[in-house]
mmCIF file of C-alpha atoms in Angstrom:
data_model
loop_
_atom_site.group_PDB
_atom_site.id
_atom_site.type_symbol
_atom_site.label_atom_id
_atom_site.label_comp_id
_atom_site.label_asym_id
_atom_site.label_seq_id
_atom_site.Cartn_x
_atom_site.Cartn_y
_atom_site.Cartn_z
ATOM 1 C CA MET S 266 0.665 -65.818 13.715
ATOM 2 C CA TYR S 267 0.409 -66.914 10.115
ATOM 3 C CA PRO S 268 -1.589 -70.045 9.286
ATOM 4 C CA THR S 269 0.530 -73.114 8.780
ATOM 5 C CA GLU S 270 0.899 -73.975 5.099
ATOM 6 C CA LYS S 271 0.055 -77.492 4.009
ATOM 7 C CA VAL S 272 3.492 -78.575 2.905
ATOM 8 C CA THR S 273 5.674 -81.571 3.480
ATOM 9 C CA VAL S 274 7.872 -80.595 6.413
ATOM 10 C CA PRO S 275 11.543 -81.170 5.578
ATOM 11 C CA THR S 276 13.703 -82.583 8.319
ATOM 12 C CA ARG S 277 17.088 -82.348 6.616
ATOM 13 C CA VAL S 278 18.016 -78.822 5.584
ATOM 14 C CA ILE S 279 21.165 -77.098 4.317
ATOM 15 C CA GLY S 280 21.991 -73.592 5.528
ATOM 16 C CA LEU S 281 24.387 -71.480 3.444
ATOM 17 C CA ILE S 282 25.910 -68.069 4.169
ATOM 18 C CA SER S 283 28.933 -65.978 3.363
ATOM 19 C CA GLY S 284 29.253 -63.076 5.767
ATOM 20 C CA THR S 285 30.746 -59.613 5.588
ATOM 21 C CA SER S 286 34.269 -61.007 6.053
ATOM 22 C CA VAL S 287 33.860 -62.725 2.645
ATOM 23 C CA ASP S 288 36.053 -65.576 3.895
ATOM 24 C CA GLY S 289 34.044 -68.223 2.082
ATOM 25 C CA ILE S 290 30.774 -70.105 2.185
ATOM 26 C CA ASP S 291 29.707 -71.664 5.481
ATOM 27 C CA ALA S 292 27.535 -74.709 4.866
ATOM 28 C CA ALA S 293 25.609 -76.590 7.555
ATOM 29 C CA LEU S 294 23.650 -79.795 6.981
ATOM 30 C CA VAL S 295 21.154 -80.097 9.820
ATOM 31 C CA GLU S 296 18.280 -82.237 11.055
ATOM 32 C CA ILE S 297 15.406 -80.040 12.241
ATOM 33 C CA SER S 298 12.304 -81.004 14.180
ATOM 34 C CA GLY S 299 9.631 -79.137 16.091
ATOM 35 C CA GLN S 300 8.571 -75.588 15.339
ATOM 36 C CA GLU S 301 9.338 -72.876 17.896
ATOM 37 C CA LEU S 302 9.515 -73.650 21.622
ATOM 38 C CA ASP S 303 9.998 -77.318 20.748
ATOM 39 C CA LEU S 304 12.529 -76.539 18.000
ATOM 40 C CA LYS S 305 15.450 -78.979 17.892
ATOM 41 C CA VAL S 306 18.461 -78.810 15.591
ATOM 42 C CA GLU S 307 21.235 -81.366 15.125
ATOM 43 C CA LEU S 308 24.304 -80.458 13.082
ATOM 44 C CA VAL S 309 25.053 -83.390 10.786
ATOM 45 C CA ALA S 310 27.946 -81.769 8.910
ATOM 46 C CA GLY S 311 29.529 -78.342 8.675
ATOM 47 C CA ALA S 312 32.259 -77.011 6.406
ATOM 48 C CA THR S 313 33.591 -73.745 5.013
ATOM 49 C CA TYR S 314 34.341 -73.570 1.301
ATOM 50 C CA PRO S 315 36.677 -70.675 0.408
ATOM 51 C CA TYR S 316 35.911 -68.532 -2.605
ATOM 52 C CA PRO S 317 38.455 -68.582 -5.431
ATOM 53 C CA ALA S 318 40.846 -65.677 -4.792
ATOM 54 C CA GLU S 319 39.784 -63.802 -7.936
ATOM 55 C CA LEU S 320 36.072 -63.975 -7.063
ATOM 56 C CA ARG S 321 36.744 -62.895 -3.463
ATOM 57 C CA GLU S 322 38.655 -59.858 -4.669
ATOM 58 C CA LYS S 323 35.812 -58.915 -7.017
ATOM 59 C CA ILE S 324 33.265 -59.236 -4.198
ATOM 60 C CA LEU S 325 35.379 -57.098 -1.866
ATOM 61 C CA ARG S 326 35.749 -54.408 -4.536
ATOM 62 C CA VAL S 327 31.977 -54.302 -5.015
ATOM 63 C CA CYS S 328 31.493 -54.113 -1.237
ATOM 64 C CA ALA S 329 33.928 -51.195 -1.167
ATOM 65 C CA GLY S 330 31.734 -49.306 -3.636
ATOM 66 C CA GLU S 331 33.751 -49.788 -6.821
ATOM 67 C CA ALA S 332 31.713 -48.980 -9.921
ATOM 68 C CA ILE S 333 31.124 -51.974 -12.190
ATOM 69 C CA SER S 334 28.913 -52.644 -15.195
ATOM 70 C CA MET S 335 25.654 -54.566 -15.005
ATOM 71 C CA THR S 336 27.339 -57.286 -17.053
ATOM 72 C CA GLU S 337 30.045 -57.667 -14.421
ATOM 73 C CA LEU S 338 27.460 -57.647 -11.623
ATOM 74 C CA ALA S 339 25.503 -60.413 -13.363
ATOM 75 C CA GLU S 340 28.666 -62.479 -13.771
ATOM 76 C CA ILE S 341 29.508 -62.140 -10.068
ATOM 77 C CA ASP S 342 25.902 -63.013 -9.147
ATOM 78 C CA ASP S 343 26.089 -66.155 -11.298
ATOM 79 C CA ALA S 344 29.498 -67.166 -9.932
ATOM 80 C CA ILE S 345 28.349 -66.835 -6.308
ATOM 81 C CA ALA S 346 25.252 -68.944 -7.037
ATOM 82 C CA PHE S 347 27.407 -71.642 -8.673
ATOM 83 C CA PHE S 348 29.762 -71.824 -5.694
ATOM 84 C CA PHE S 349 26.858 -71.841 -3.218
ATOM 85 C CA ALA S 350 25.287 -74.720 -5.155
ATOM 86 C CA GLU S 351 28.602 -76.561 -5.173
ATOM 87 C CA ALA S 352 28.903 -76.098 -1.401
ATOM 88 C CA ALA S 353 25.392 -77.519 -0.949
ATOM 89 C CA GLN S 354 26.277 -80.550 -3.022
ATOM 90 C CA ASN S 355 29.605 -81.136 -1.274
ATOM 91 C CA ILE S 356 28.223 -80.906 2.270
ATOM 92 C CA GLN S 357 25.842 -83.786 1.502
ATOM 93 C CA ILE S 358 28.546 -86.229 0.399
ATOM 94 C CA GLY S 359 28.365 -89.325 2.600
ATOM 95 C CA HIS S 360 25.045 -88.276 4.145
ATOM 96 C CA GLN S 361 21.379 -88.663 3.388
ATOM 97 C CA PRO S 362 20.338 -85.833 1.041
ATOM 98 C CA ALA S 363 18.581 -82.668 2.121
ATOM 99 C CA THR S 364 15.126 -81.645 0.922
ATOM 100 C CA LEU S 365 15.513 -77.896 1.451
ATOM 101 C CA ILE S 366 18.206 -75.228 1.238
ATOM 102 C CA GLY S 367 18.218 -71.884 3.041
ATOM 103 C CA SER S 368 20.704 -69.612 1.267
ATOM 104 C CA HIS S 369 21.502 -66.196 2.698
ATOM 105 C CA GLY S 370 23.772 -65.377 -0.238
ATOM 106 C CA GLN S 371 26.538 -62.786 -0.199
ATOM 107 C CA THR S 372 25.753 -59.282 1.008
ATOM 108 C CA VAL S 373 27.389 -56.650 -1.194
ATOM 109 C CA TYR S 374 25.356 -53.618 -0.132
ATOM 110 C CA HIS S 375 23.271 -52.671 2.886
ATOM 111 C CA ARG S 376 21.578 -49.327 3.500
ATOM 112 C CA PRO S 377 19.701 -49.008 6.798
ATOM 113 C CA PRO S 378 16.394 -47.132 6.938
ATOM 114 C CA LYS S 379 16.570 -43.414 7.525
ATOM 115 C CA GLY S 380 15.906 -41.529 10.787
ATOM 116 C CA ALA S 381 13.791 -42.913 13.602
ATOM 117 C CA GLU S 382 11.045 -40.351 13.069
ATOM 118 C CA GLU S 383 10.662 -41.485 9.446
ATOM 119 C CA LYS S 384 10.842 -45.196 10.274
ATOM 120 C CA GLU S 385 7.709 -44.833 12.404
ATOM 121 C CA LYS S 386 5.575 -43.963 9.373
ATOM 122 C CA ASN S 387 3.166 -46.646 8.291
ATOM 123 C CA PHE S 388 3.152 -48.254 4.856
ATOM 124 C CA ASN S 389 0.453 -45.964 3.467
ATOM 125 C CA SER S 390 2.561 -42.977 4.459
ATOM 126 C CA LEU S 391 5.469 -44.506 2.589
ATOM 127 C CA LEU S 392 3.337 -44.823 -0.528
ATOM 128 C CA ARG S 393 2.283 -41.186 -0.257
ATOM 129 C CA THR S 394 5.918 -40.179 0.162
ATOM 130 C CA GLN S 395 6.868 -42.136 -2.953
ATOM 131 C CA ASN S 396 4.029 -40.606 -4.966
ATOM 132 C CA SER S 397 5.105 -37.109 -3.940
ATOM 133 C CA GLY S 398 8.530 -37.695 -5.428
ATOM 134 C CA LEU S 399 10.335 -37.505 -2.074
ATOM 135 C CA ARG S 400 12.861 -40.055 -0.869
ATOM 136 C CA THR S 401 11.403 -42.826 1.288
ATOM 137 C CA PRO S 402 12.822 -43.879 4.650
ATOM 138 C CA LEU S 403 13.007 -47.530 3.562
ATOM 139 C CA GLY S 404 16.295 -49.382 3.745
ATOM 140 C CA TYR S 405 17.816 -51.419 0.952
ATOM 141 C CA THR S 406 19.922 -54.568 0.897
ATOM 142 C CA LEU S 407 21.454 -56.711 -1.830
ATOM 143 C CA GLN S 408 22.555 -60.316 -1.461
ATOM 144 C CA LEU S 409 24.031 -62.005 -4.535
ATOM 145 C CA GLY S 410 23.762 -65.700 -5.387
ATOM 146 C CA ARG S 411 20.403 -66.336 -7.039
ATOM 147 C CA GLY S 412 18.230 -68.816 -5.189
ATOM 148 C CA ALA S 413 16.454 -69.954 -8.361
ATOM 149 C CA LEU S 414 19.786 -70.942 -9.894
ATOM 150 C CA ILE S 415 20.857 -72.785 -6.738
ATOM 151 C CA ALA S 416 17.567 -74.714 -6.814
ATOM 152 C CA HIS S 417 18.118 -75.594 -10.475
ATOM 153 C CA LEU S 418 21.738 -76.693 -10.017
ATOM 154 C CA THR S 419 21.129 -78.769 -6.892
ATOM 155 C CA GLY S 420 17.652 -80.090 -7.595
ATOM 156 C CA ILE S 421 16.645 -78.943 -4.091
ATOM 157 C CA THR S 422 13.970 -76.367 -3.258
ATOM 158 C CA THR S 423 15.790 -73.241 -2.127
ATOM 159 C CA VAL S 424 14.685 -70.316 0.029
ATOM 160 C CA SER S 425 16.689 -67.114 -0.475
ATOM 161 C CA ASN S 426 16.471 -63.306 -0.244
ATOM 162 C CA PHE S 427 15.524 -63.424 3.428
ATOM 163 C CA ARG S 428 16.016 -59.766 4.299
ATOM 164 C CA VAL S 429 13.814 -57.932 1.805
ATOM 165 C CA ALA S 430 10.396 -58.682 3.365
ATOM 166 C CA ASP S 431 11.403 -57.101 6.676
ATOM 167 C CA ILE S 432 12.904 -54.091 4.884
ATOM 168 C CA ALA S 433 9.793 -53.631 2.735
ATOM 169 C CA ILE S 434 7.689 -52.879 5.832
ATOM 170 C CA GLY S 435 10.234 -50.490 7.326
ATOM 171 C CA GLY S 436 12.625 -52.795 9.206
ATOM 172 C CA HIS S 437 16.389 -53.043 8.885
ATOM 173 C CA GLY S 438 16.334 -56.598 7.537
ATOM 174 C CA ALA S 439 18.999 -57.252 10.181
ATOM 175 C CA PRO S 440 19.839 -58.879 12.423
ATOM 176 C CA LEU S 441 17.671 -61.868 11.448
ATOM 177 C CA VAL S 442 19.191 -64.519 13.700
ATOM 178 C CA PRO S 443 17.779 -63.360 17.099
ATOM 179 C CA ARG S 444 14.479 -65.222 16.693
ATOM 180 C CA VAL S 445 16.379 -68.448 16.018
ATOM 181 C CA ASP S 446 18.660 -67.729 18.981
ATOM 182 C CA ALA S 447 15.577 -67.246 21.135
ATOM 183 C CA TYR S 448 14.320 -70.776 20.572
ATOM 184 C CA LEU S 449 17.696 -72.526 20.566
ATOM 185 C CA LEU S 450 19.617 -70.662 23.269
ATOM 186 C CA SER S 451 17.165 -69.133 25.770
ATOM 187 C CA HIS S 452 17.376 -70.237 29.388
ATOM 188 C CA PRO S 453 14.842 -70.116 32.253
ATOM 189 C CA GLN S 454 17.387 -69.011 34.864
ATOM 190 C CA GLU S 455 19.810 -66.679 33.089
ATOM 191 C CA ALA S 456 19.722 -63.778 30.657
ATOM 192 C CA ARG S 457 22.116 -64.234 27.764
ATOM 193 C CA CYS S 458 23.775 -62.173 25.064
ATOM 194 C CA ILE S 459 24.488 -64.155 21.932
ATOM 195 C CA GLN S 460 27.290 -62.167 20.320
ATOM 196 C CA ASN S 461 28.136 -62.994 16.744
ATOM 197 C CA ILE S 462 31.475 -61.637 15.559
ATOM 198 C CA GLY S 463 31.736 -61.867 11.806
ATOM 199 C CA GLY S 464 32.894 -58.974 9.653
ATOM 200 C CA ILE S 465 30.276 -56.998 11.564
ATOM 201 C CA GLY S 466 29.273 -57.795 15.148
ATOM 202 C CA ASN S 467 25.652 -58.329 16.141
ATOM 203 C CA VAL S 468 23.986 -59.219 19.406
ATOM 204 C CA ALA S 469 20.793 -60.951 20.486
ATOM 205 C CA TYR S 470 19.825 -60.177 24.086
ATOM 206 C CA ILE S 471 17.657 -62.990 25.480
ATOM 207 C CA PRO S 472 16.034 -62.326 28.892
ATOM 208 C CA LEU S 473 14.976 -65.113 31.235
ATOM 209 C CA ARG S 474 12.598 -67.474 29.450
ATOM 210 C CA ARG S 475 9.480 -66.426 31.352
ATOM 211 C CA ASP S 476 6.231 -64.584 30.608
ATOM 212 C CA ASN S 477 6.478 -62.281 27.570
ATOM 213 C CA TRP S 478 10.199 -62.981 27.287
ATOM 214 C CA LEU S 479 10.169 -62.892 23.472
ATOM 215 C CA GLU S 480 8.749 -59.357 23.467
ATOM 216 C CA LYS S 481 11.578 -58.266 25.779
ATOM 217 C CA MET S 482 14.310 -59.529 23.460
ATOM 218 C CA ARG S 483 16.576 -57.053 21.727
ATOM 219 C CA GLY S 484 19.053 -57.286 18.882
ATOM 220 C CA TRP S 485 21.215 -55.001 16.773
ATOM 221 C CA ASP S 486 24.540 -54.680 14.977
ATOM 222 C CA THR S 487 27.126 -53.629 17.535
ATOM 223 C CA GLY S 488 29.635 -52.328 14.967
ATOM 224 C CA PRO S 489 32.872 -53.699 13.502
ATOM 225 C CA GLY S 490 33.697 -57.319 14.195
ATOM 226 C CA ASN S 491 36.566 -58.608 12.081
ATOM 227 C CA SER S 492 36.105 -56.199 9.156
ATOM 228 C CA LEU S 493 38.635 -53.546 10.208
ATOM 229 C CA LEU S 494 41.016 -56.147 11.652
ATOM 230 C CA ASP S 495 41.156 -58.168 8.433
ATOM 231 C CA LEU S 496 41.626 -55.062 6.304
ATOM 232 C CA ALA S 497 44.381 -53.834 8.628
ATOM 233 C CA VAL S 498 46.195 -57.186 8.553
ATOM 234 C CA GLN S 499 46.178 -57.185 4.771
ATOM 235 C CA HIS S 500 47.458 -53.609 4.729
ATOM 236 C CA LEU S 501 50.135 -54.058 7.400
ATOM 237 C CA SER S 502 51.410 -57.357 5.926
ATOM 238 C CA ASN S 503 51.397 -56.007 2.351
ATOM 239 C CA GLY S 504 48.873 -58.678 1.414
ATOM 240 C CA ALA S 505 50.863 -61.603 2.859
ATOM 241 C CA GLN S 506 48.136 -62.298 5.464
ATOM 242 C CA THR S 507 44.368 -61.938 5.312
ATOM 243 C CA TYR S 508 43.568 -62.254 9.022
ATOM 244 C CA ASP S 509 45.211 -62.397 12.459
ATOM 245 C CA GLU S 510 44.924 -66.045 13.512
ATOM 246 C CA ASN S 511 43.836 -66.307 17.161
ATOM 247 C CA GLY S 512 44.707 -62.612 17.516
ATOM 248 C CA GLN S 513 48.372 -63.627 17.916
ATOM 249 C CA TRP S 514 49.767 -60.534 16.176
ATOM 250 C CA ALA S 515 47.489 -58.128 18.060
ATOM 251 C CA ALA S 516 48.383 -59.823 21.363
ATOM 252 C CA THR S 517 52.000 -58.672 20.970
ATOM 253 C CA GLY S 518 50.891 -55.030 20.837
ATOM 254 C CA THR S 519 49.483 -52.533 23.318
ATOM 255 C CA PRO S 520 46.062 -50.913 22.791
ATOM 256 C CA CYS S 521 45.996 -47.128 22.591
ATOM 257 C CA HIS S 522 43.040 -46.366 24.844
ATOM 258 C CA PRO S 523 42.766 -42.626 24.060
ATOM 259 C CA LEU S 524 42.407 -43.567 20.401
ATOM 260 C CA VAL S 525 39.705 -46.130 21.191
ATOM 261 C CA GLU S 526 37.797 -43.529 23.202
ATOM 262 C CA GLN S 527 38.068 -41.142 20.255
ATOM 263 C CA TRP S 528 36.755 -43.762 17.825
ATOM 264 C CA LEU S 529 33.844 -44.632 20.131
ATOM 265 C CA THR S 530 32.448 -41.115 19.683
ATOM 266 C CA GLN S 531 31.491 -42.092 16.116
ATOM 267 C CA ASP S 532 27.789 -41.481 15.483
ATOM 268 C CA TYR S 533 26.865 -45.130 14.897
ATOM 269 C CA PHE S 534 27.899 -46.173 18.400
ATOM 270 C CA GLN S 535 25.595 -43.543 19.915
ATOM 271 C CA LEU S 536 22.588 -44.440 17.740
ATOM 272 C CA PRO S 537 19.967 -46.369 19.747
ATOM 273 C CA PRO S 538 18.731 -49.748 18.467
ATOM 274 C CA PRO S 539 17.243 -51.052 16.312
ATOM 275 C CA LYS S 540 20.182 -50.400 14.023
ATOM 276 C CA SER S 541 22.277 -52.163 11.417
ATOM 277 C CA THR S 542 25.491 -51.482 9.554
ATOM 278 C CA GLY S 543 28.030 -53.041 7.201
ATOM 279 C CA ARG S 544 31.198 -52.505 5.208
ATOM 280 C CA GLU S 545 29.576 -49.384 3.779
ATOM 281 C CA LEU S 546 30.527 -47.735 7.092
ATOM 282 C CA PHE S 547 33.171 -49.962 8.665
ATOM 283 C CA GLY S 548 35.220 -50.639 5.556
ATOM 284 C CA VAL S 549 38.281 -49.403 3.687
ATOM 285 C CA THR S 550 37.561 -45.683 4.067
ATOM 286 C CA TYR S 551 36.924 -46.030 7.808
ATOM 287 C CA LEU S 552 40.178 -47.979 8.239
ATOM 288 C CA GLN S 553 42.097 -45.261 6.408
ATOM 289 C CA GLU S 554 40.644 -42.703 8.826
ATOM 290 C CA CYS S 555 41.656 -44.907 11.764
ATOM 291 C CA LEU S 556 45.213 -45.294 10.445
ATOM 292 C CA GLN S 557 45.467 -41.547 9.905
ATOM 293 C CA ALA S 558 44.318 -40.878 13.468
ATOM 294 C CA ALA S 559 46.857 -43.440 14.755
ATOM 295 C CA GLU S 560 49.785 -41.572 13.192
ATOM 296 C CA ALA S 561 49.775 -39.049 16.032
ATOM 297 C CA TYR S 562 50.511 -41.864 18.512
ATOM 298 C CA GLN S 563 53.380 -43.453 16.522
ATOM 299 C CA LEU S 564 51.975 -46.953 16.952
ATOM 300 C CA SER S 565 53.673 -50.115 15.740
ATOM 301 C CA PRO S 566 51.725 -52.490 13.450
ATOM 302 C CA ALA S 567 51.038 -54.746 16.458
ATOM 303 C CA ASP S 568 49.814 -51.747 18.466
ATOM 304 C CA ILE S 569 47.462 -50.783 15.638
ATOM 305 C CA LEU S 570 45.974 -54.283 15.549
ATOM 306 C CA ALA S 571 45.671 -54.357 19.342
ATOM 307 C CA THR S 572 43.888 -50.999 19.244
ATOM 308 C CA LEU S 573 41.475 -52.078 16.494
ATOM 309 C CA THR S 574 40.786 -55.280 18.449
ATOM 310 C CA GLU S 575 40.092 -53.128 21.494
ATOM 311 C CA LEU S 576 37.630 -51.098 19.416
ATOM 312 C CA THR S 577 35.664 -54.244 18.547
ATOM 313 C CA ALA S 578 35.597 -55.357 22.192
ATOM 314 C CA ALA S 579 34.911 -51.886 23.578
ATOM 315 C CA SER S 580 32.109 -51.181 21.082
ATOM 316 C CA ILE S 581 30.387 -54.418 22.122
ATOM 317 C CA VAL S 582 30.670 -53.524 25.806
ATOM 318 C CA HIS S 583 29.558 -49.936 25.120
ATOM 319 C CA SER S 584 26.455 -51.320 23.395
ATOM 320 C CA TYR S 585 25.611 -53.530 26.347
ATOM 321 C CA ARG S 586 26.122 -50.854 28.979
ATOM 322 C CA THR S 587 24.252 -48.200 27.001
ATOM 323 C CA PHE S 588 21.313 -50.041 25.473
ATOM 324 C CA LEU S 589 20.552 -53.162 27.526
ATOM 325 C CA PRO S 590 18.145 -53.055 30.485
ATOM 326 C CA GLN S 591 20.867 -54.852 32.461
ATOM 327 C CA LEU S 592 24.060 -56.766 31.777
ATOM 328 C CA PRO S 593 23.510 -60.427 30.863
ATOM 329 C CA ASP S 594 24.350 -63.314 33.137
ATOM 330 C CA ARG S 595 26.371 -64.919 30.354
ATOM 331 C CA ILE S 596 27.832 -63.996 26.950
ATOM 332 C CA LEU S 597 28.004 -66.658 24.262
ATOM 333 C CA LEU S 598 30.236 -65.880 21.291
ATOM 334 C CA CYS S 599 29.896 -67.285 17.794
ATOM 335 C CA GLY S 600 31.237 -66.528 14.325
ATOM 336 C CA GLY S 601 34.848 -66.305 13.176
ATOM 337 C CA GLY S 602 35.736 -63.779 15.866
ATOM 338 C CA SER S 603 34.893 -66.303 18.574
ATOM 339 C CA ARG S 604 38.154 -68.070 17.648
ATOM 340 C CA ASN S 605 40.171 -64.882 18.215
ATOM 341 C CA LEU S 606 41.507 -65.684 21.679
ATOM 342 C CA TYR S 607 42.948 -62.208 22.230
ATOM 343 C CA LEU S 608 39.617 -60.578 21.377
ATOM 344 C CA LYS S 609 37.827 -62.972 23.716
ATOM 345 C CA GLN S 610 40.287 -62.123 26.498
ATOM 346 C CA ARG S 611 39.759 -58.397 25.965
ATOM 347 C CA LEU S 612 35.981 -58.820 26.158
ATOM 348 C CA GLN S 613 36.320 -60.788 29.384
ATOM 349 C CA SER S 614 38.653 -58.156 30.811
ATOM 350 C CA LEU S 615 36.160 -55.368 30.037
ATOM 351 C CA LEU S 616 33.271 -57.348 31.555
ATOM 352 C CA PRO S 617 34.922 -59.230 34.428
ATOM 353 C CA SER S 618 31.639 -60.080 36.176
ATOM 354 C CA VAL S 619 30.066 -61.792 33.137
ATOM 355 C CA PRO S 620 31.381 -65.180 31.899
ATOM 356 C CA VAL S 621 32.382 -64.996 28.217
ATOM 357 C CA LEU S 622 32.029 -68.404 26.560
ATOM 358 C CA THR S 623 31.139 -69.670 23.090
ATOM 359 C CA THR S 624 27.954 -71.308 21.874
ATOM 360 C CA ASP S 625 29.991 -74.533 21.491
ATOM 361 C CA GLU S 626 29.928 -74.760 25.274
ATOM 362 C CA VAL S 627 26.119 -74.933 25.314
ATOM 363 C CA GLY S 628 25.843 -77.383 22.437
ATOM 364 C CA LEU S 629 25.493 -75.170 19.345
ATOM 365 C CA SER S 630 28.372 -74.846 16.880
ATOM 366 C CA ALA S 631 29.984 -71.396 17.102
ATOM 367 C CA ASP S 632 31.506 -71.786 13.646
ATOM 368 C CA PHE S 633 28.283 -72.706 11.863
ATOM 369 C CA LYS S 634 25.575 -71.085 13.980
ATOM 370 C CA GLU S 635 24.756 -68.481 11.319
ATOM 371 C CA ALA S 636 24.442 -71.148 8.613
ATOM 372 C CA ILE S 637 22.288 -73.231 10.963
ATOM 373 C CA ALA S 638 20.086 -70.179 11.537
ATOM 374 C CA PHE S 639 19.350 -69.770 7.835
ATOM 375 C CA ALA S 640 18.504 -73.453 7.602
ATOM 376 C CA VAL S 641 15.955 -72.844 10.374
ATOM 377 C CA LEU S 642 14.618 -69.702 8.663
ATOM 378 C CA ALA S 643 14.076 -71.698 5.451
ATOM 379 C CA TYR S 644 12.346 -74.437 7.453
ATOM 380 C CA TRP S 645 10.078 -71.846 9.098
ATOM 381 C CA ARG S 646 9.302 -70.313 5.708
ATOM 382 C CA GLN S 647 8.021 -73.671 4.492
ATOM 383 C CA LEU S 648 5.893 -73.984 7.627
ATOM 384 C CA GLY S 649 4.507 -70.456 7.303
ATOM 385 C CA ILE S 650 6.161 -69.266 10.530
ATOM 386 C CA PRO S 651 7.504 -65.668 10.651
ATOM 387 C CA GLY S 652 11.271 -65.387 10.929
ATOM 388 C CA ASN S 653 11.935 -61.792 11.946
ATOM 389 C CA LEU S 654 11.902 -60.362 15.467
ATOM 390 C CA PRO S 655 10.437 -56.824 15.279
ATOM 391 C CA SER S 656 12.202 -55.721 18.464
ATOM 392 C CA ALA S 657 15.520 -56.491 16.737
ATOM 393 C CA THR S 658 14.898 -55.319 13.166
ATOM 394 C CA GLY S 659 12.593 -52.393 13.932
ATOM 395 C CA ALA S 660 9.849 -53.749 11.678
ATOM 396 C CA PRO S 661 6.281 -52.979 12.796
ATOM 397 C CA GLN S 662 5.193 -56.617 12.622
ATOM 398 C CA GLU S 663 6.252 -60.209 12.092
ATOM 399 C CA VAL S 664 6.559 -61.365 8.474
ATOM 400 C CA LEU S 665 7.435 -64.482 6.528
ATOM 401 C CA LEU S 666 11.027 -64.286 5.374
ATOM 402 C CA GLY S 667 12.483 -65.582 2.131
ATOM 403 C CA GLU S 668 11.452 -66.357 -1.416
ATOM 404 C CA ILE S 669 10.796 -70.004 -2.246
ATOM 405 C CA HIS S 670 12.327 -71.407 -5.451
ATOM 406 C CA PRO S 671 10.981 -74.912 -6.071
ATOM 407 C CA SER S 672 13.275 -77.466 -7.607
ATOM 408 C CA GLN S 673 12.378 -78.320 -11.192
ATOM 409 C CA TYR S 674 13.794 -81.830 -10.841
#
């Protein structure tokens, strides 16, 4: 454990994040008290602020690997920071002001570490590998929306760039929320899976809160969440829709199970945790491959959406059955996909013995849980408390997460 820094502990914190769906900026204004086992969080206000359409399209093109100039990248970085700062200012209207911001920023690129045998090398080995001119096994991640600029524009100390410290020591830098889930959602009498469904799905498995329970936790990215669904909706509607509200369109179709079984043979689903992924894998190119494979089955647009929804549900269940020590007693959904009623029904159908609920039903907002988590991670950074969970990210040790940008006001 790191020594506690002598800082003024903030109690009102803003968490900001835009996920891989690039729907907009989720902002959560929260009251935080305690530290770890005594951690308490109260959501004061939560809102989602959509990106301007032009900026969203630029972000999605960058995520899809489109080549742009450094000038264009800098302009997008600035624009994201401005809109994050604006979200932080707007969420405080009518409330007592915050003293700290935790900003995840906007992920535009994520490269997991290389093979498991390389990830086990220690840091000195990595340095020797670098000096020999060979490629290192380290991952890489890029979140836009400069924390220093957010701090300047809001006048509030801002913590940002949370993922890089974990990656620097050989971890994936993802998922980062499991440690927060552990202290907010663990239970002494039931094991839980906290399943976030954003653009990408990720899970935190929390065993019974007993001796050494934190060491037994697991977490990883399960695969596509809404990413393929949203892309497919845009494609099938010729741009008229950006997502399938409540899964209503998909619910009118019939899943093609042989196609789902074919897709589940993809290498990522077989890779043991810790593991992470993003739009670099489950993006436009992957969707095109899925659509091409679907041609042999002559599926309707609704059937295609039902089948892609089934892939999200089936990949989650495959992860649980393959990599968990046992199935959980309860599944708690969060993120935008938790509002997709058809997806929720398919998950429940595939795991009939395990109740599938949302984190709302245990007192933590499903819509803003990720934003709340980055508020907590910023709070922990100020206290000198590590934020990563090595059993989830694959890092060899706990580290402090985030770079602190003091307000100049």
